[in-house]
PDB file of C-alpha atoms in Angstrom:
ATOM      1  CA  GLN P   1     -16.078   4.632   1.864  1.00  0.00           C
ATOM      2  CA  VAL P   2     -14.032   1.979   3.655  1.00  0.00           C
ATOM      3  CA  HIS P   3     -11.074   2.813   5.857  1.00  0.00           C
ATOM      4  CA  VAL P   4      -8.445   0.177   6.711  1.00  0.00           C
ATOM      5  CA  VAL P   5      -5.632   0.335   9.248  1.00  0.00           C
ATOM      6  CA  GLU P   6      -2.796  -2.163   9.581  1.00  0.00           C
ATOM      7  CA  SER P   7      -0.897  -3.047  12.741  1.00  0.00           C
ATOM      8  CA  GLY P   8       1.487  -5.679  14.031  1.00  0.00           C
ATOM      9  CA  GLY P   9       4.631  -5.129  12.010  1.00  0.00           C
ATOM     10  CA  GLY P  10       8.085  -5.164  13.544  1.00  0.00           C
ATOM     11  CA  LEU P  11      11.545  -6.680  13.574  1.00  0.00           C
ATOM     12  CA  VAL P  12      11.956 -10.435  13.852  1.00  0.00           C
ATOM     13  CA  GLN P  13      14.734 -12.915  13.281  1.00  0.00           C
ATOM     14  CA  ALA P  14      14.625 -15.359  10.410  1.00  0.00           C
ATOM     15  CA  GLY P  15      12.488 -18.346  11.309  1.00  0.00           C
ATOM     16  CA  GLY P  16      10.327 -16.296  13.634  1.00  0.00           C
ATOM     17  CA  SER P  17       6.673 -15.299  13.448  1.00  0.00           C
ATOM     18  CA  LEU P  18       4.562 -12.169  13.337  1.00  0.00           C
ATOM     19  CA  ARG P  19       0.831 -11.556  13.111  1.00  0.00           C
ATOM     20  CA  LEU P  20      -0.476  -8.584  11.209  1.00  0.00           C
ATOM     21  CA  SER P  21      -3.950  -7.183  11.751  1.00  0.00           C
ATOM     22  CA  CYS P  22      -6.095  -5.080   9.458  1.00  0.00           C
ATOM     23  CA  ALA P  23      -9.123  -3.331  10.919  1.00  0.00           C
ATOM     24  CA  ALA P  24     -11.779  -2.021   8.569  1.00  0.00           C
ATOM     25  CA  SER P  25     -14.299   0.706   9.318  1.00  0.00           C
ATOM     26  CA  GLY P  26     -16.942   2.645   7.445  1.00  0.00           C
ATOM     27  CA  ARG P  27     -19.056   0.835   4.856  1.00  0.00           C
ATOM     28  CA  THR P  28     -17.728  -2.591   5.801  1.00  0.00           C
ATOM     29  CA  LEU P  29     -20.761  -4.427   4.440  1.00  0.00           C
ATOM     30  CA  SER P  30     -19.649  -3.340   0.975  1.00  0.00           C
ATOM     31  CA  ILE P  31     -16.410  -5.322   1.282  1.00  0.00           C
ATOM     32  CA  TYR P  32     -16.252  -8.476  -0.807  1.00  0.00           C
ATOM     33  CA  ARG P  33     -12.609  -9.362  -0.367  1.00  0.00           C
ATOM     34  CA  MET P  34      -9.636  -8.160   1.660  1.00  0.00           C
ATOM     35  CA  GLY P  35      -6.049  -8.680   0.702  1.00  0.00           C
ATOM     36  CA  TRP P  36      -2.501  -8.249   1.851  1.00  0.00           C
ATOM     37  CA  PHE P  37       0.192  -6.909  -0.431  1.00  0.00           C
ATOM     38  CA  ARG P  38       3.824  -6.053   0.221  1.00  0.00           C
ATOM     39  CA  GLN P  39       6.434  -3.794  -1.269  1.00  0.00           C
ATOM     40  CA  ALA P  40      10.173  -3.962  -0.724  1.00  0.00           C
ATOM     41  CA  PRO P  41      12.423  -1.008  -1.629  1.00  0.00           C
ATOM     42  CA  GLY P  42      12.920  -0.710  -5.374  1.00  0.00           C
ATOM     43  CA  THR P  43      10.285  -3.306  -6.208  1.00  0.00           C
ATOM     44  CA  GLU P  44       6.669  -3.248  -7.255  1.00  0.00           C
ATOM     45  CA  ARG P  45       3.875  -3.950  -4.834  1.00  0.00           C
ATOM     46  CA  GLU P  46       3.080  -7.652  -4.912  1.00  0.00           C
ATOM     47  CA  PHE P  47       0.193  -9.841  -3.840  1.00  0.00           C
ATOM     48  CA  VAL P  48       0.588 -11.886  -0.653  1.00  0.00           C
ATOM     49  CA  ALA P  49      -2.811 -13.256   0.355  1.00  0.00           C
ATOM     50  CA  ALA P  50      -6.522 -12.517   0.194  1.00  0.00           C
ATOM     51  CA  ILE P  51      -9.761 -13.728   1.736  1.00  0.00           C
ATOM     52  CA  THR P  52     -13.399 -13.222   0.828  1.00  0.00           C
ATOM     53  CA  ARG P  53     -15.560 -11.676   3.501  1.00  0.00           C
ATOM     54  CA  GLY P  54     -18.481 -14.046   3.011  1.00  0.00           C
ATOM     55  CA  GLY P  55     -17.273 -17.554   2.290  1.00  0.00           C
ATOM     56  CA  GLY P  56     -13.767 -17.134   3.620  1.00  0.00           C
ATOM     57  CA  VAL P  57     -12.188 -18.320   0.384  1.00  0.00           C
ATOM     58  CA  THR P  58      -8.446 -17.788   0.587  1.00  0.00           C
ATOM     59  CA  TYR P  59      -5.747 -17.063  -1.974  1.00  0.00           C
ATOM     60  CA  TYR P  60      -1.973 -17.110  -1.497  1.00  0.00           C
ATOM     61  CA  ALA P  61       1.105 -16.173  -3.442  1.00  0.00           C
ATOM     62  CA  ASP P  62       3.317 -19.185  -4.103  1.00  0.00           C
ATOM     63  CA  SER P  63       6.139 -17.573  -2.144  1.00  0.00           C
ATOM     64  CA  VAL P  64       4.151 -17.651   1.109  1.00  0.00           C
ATOM     65  CA  LYS P  65       2.052 -20.814   0.768  1.00  0.00           C
ATOM     66  CA  GLY P  66       2.531 -23.084   3.742  1.00  0.00           C
ATOM     67  CA  ARG P  67       4.081 -20.294   5.847  1.00  0.00           C
ATOM     68  CA  PHE P  68       1.429 -17.551   5.944  1.00  0.00           C
ATOM     69  CA  THR P  69      -2.212 -17.898   6.907  1.00  0.00           C
ATOM     70  CA  ILE P  70      -4.907 -15.298   6.297  1.00  0.00           C
ATOM     71  CA  SER P  71      -8.045 -15.313   8.411  1.00  0.00           C
ATOM     72  CA  ARG P  72     -10.953 -13.022   9.232  1.00  0.00           C
ATOM     73  CA  ASP P  73     -13.200 -12.060  12.097  1.00  0.00           C
ATOM     74  CA  ASN P  74     -16.252 -10.448  10.542  1.00  0.00           C
ATOM     75  CA  ALA P  75     -17.679  -9.464  13.921  1.00  0.00           C
ATOM     76  CA  LYS P  76     -14.597  -7.313  14.454  1.00  0.00           C
ATOM     77  CA  ASN P  77     -14.239  -6.335  10.789  1.00  0.00           C
ATOM     78  CA  THR P  78     -10.640  -7.481  11.058  1.00  0.00           C
ATOM     79  CA  VAL P  79      -8.407  -9.592   8.863  1.00  0.00           C
ATOM     80  CA  TYR P  80      -5.234 -11.228  10.125  1.00  0.00           C
ATOM     81  CA  LEU P  81      -2.065 -12.421   8.458  1.00  0.00           C
ATOM     82  CA  GLN P  82      -0.174 -14.983  10.519  1.00  0.00           C
ATOM     83  CA  MET P  83       3.361 -15.179   9.191  1.00  0.00           C
ATOM     84  CA  ASN P  84       5.515 -18.121  10.261  1.00  0.00           C
ATOM     85  CA  ARG P  85       8.995 -19.260   9.284  1.00  0.00           C
ATOM     86  CA  LEU P  86       9.809 -15.763   8.143  1.00  0.00           C
ATOM     87  CA  LYS P  87      12.698 -15.211   5.756  1.00  0.00           C
ATOM     88  CA  PRO P  88      14.811 -12.106   5.093  1.00  0.00           C
ATOM     89  CA  GLU P  89      13.156 -11.855   1.676  1.00  0.00           C
ATOM     90  CA  ASP P  90       9.824 -11.304   3.418  1.00  0.00           C
ATOM     91  CA  THR P  91      11.113  -7.903   4.520  1.00  0.00           C
ATOM     92  CA  ALA P  92       8.787  -5.245   3.121  1.00  0.00           C
ATOM     93  CA  VAL P  93       6.058  -2.785   3.931  1.00  0.00           C
ATOM     94  CA  TYR P  94       2.848  -4.781   4.178  1.00  0.00           C
ATOM     95  CA  TYR P  95      -0.380  -3.182   3.009  1.00  0.00           C
ATOM     96  CA  CYS P  96      -3.953  -4.196   3.640  1.00  0.00           C
ATOM     97  CA  ALA P  97      -6.600  -3.448   1.027  1.00  0.00           C
ATOM     98  CA  ALA P  98     -10.333  -3.893   0.612  1.00  0.00           C
ATOM     99  CA  SER P  99     -12.246  -4.686  -2.552  1.00  0.00           C
ATOM    100  CA  GLY P 100     -15.952  -4.347  -3.155  1.00  0.00           C
ATOM    101  CA  ALA P 101     -15.896  -6.210  -6.446  1.00  0.00           C
ATOM    102  CA  ALA P 102     -17.021  -9.815  -6.623  1.00  0.00           C
ATOM    103  CA  SER P 103     -15.807 -10.016 -10.191  1.00  0.00           C
ATOM    104  CA  GLY P 104     -12.167  -9.690 -11.055  1.00  0.00           C
ATOM    105  CA  GLY P 105      -9.188 -11.431  -9.578  1.00  0.00           C
ATOM    106  CA  ALA P 106      -7.900 -11.536  -6.041  1.00  0.00           C
ATOM    107  CA  VAL P 107      -4.255 -11.011  -6.870  1.00  0.00           C
ATOM    108  CA  SER P 108      -4.319  -7.774  -8.847  1.00  0.00           C
ATOM    109  CA  LEU P 109      -3.812  -4.641  -6.792  1.00  0.00           C
ATOM    110  CA  TYR P 110      -6.016  -2.779  -9.268  1.00  0.00           C
ATOM    111  CA  GLU P 111      -9.031  -4.752  -7.999  1.00  0.00           C
ATOM    112  CA  TYR P 112      -8.730  -3.112  -4.573  1.00  0.00           C
ATOM    113  CA  ASP P 113     -10.269   0.249  -3.815  1.00  0.00           C
ATOM    114  CA  ASN P 114      -9.195   1.127  -0.298  1.00  0.00           C
ATOM    115  CA  TRP P 115      -5.687   0.860   1.076  1.00  0.00           C
ATOM    116  CA  GLY P 116      -4.051   1.271   4.446  1.00  0.00           C
ATOM    117  CA  GLN P 117      -0.852   3.178   5.146  1.00  0.00           C
ATOM    118  CA  GLY P 118       1.214   0.023   5.542  1.00  0.00           C
ATOM    119  CA  THR P 119       3.218  -1.572   8.332  1.00  0.00           C
ATOM    120  CA  GLN P 120       6.912  -2.404   8.161  1.00  0.00           C
ATOM    121  CA  VAL P 121       8.067  -5.997   8.551  1.00  0.00           C
ATOM    122  CA  THR P 122      11.800  -6.547   8.840  1.00  0.00           C
ATOM    123  CA  VAL P 123      13.303 -10.036   9.015  1.00  0.00           C
ATOM    124  CA  SER P 124      16.936 -10.203  10.046  1.00  0.00           C
ATOM    125  CA  SER P 125      19.217 -13.058   9.015  1.00  0.00           C
TER     126      SER P 125
END
């Protein structure tokens, strides 16, 4: 079993930056990919970014390309999401998730087995 915990959310003005962290514990060697998803009130959870644990291959939603950067530190079993030029529409609860499957896509939430509790990001205009 893998356990993930997010941190780093908060309130920021539009145009500002935040860095989210996701620390994994447990059977971390079983992780193939880790991803970030977000969910605003009344909407479905949507893909934000993902990174493979081994090769560091990254994936991004079109809405965040060029503004968000996902990175990893395997020694710390931690994944980061650097969010720059934040917009009010980025406001959501951000969730970290881990996937042990090498097959399947990076963007589907159904490919991820272990989820954190989420961290709130609020961007004021």
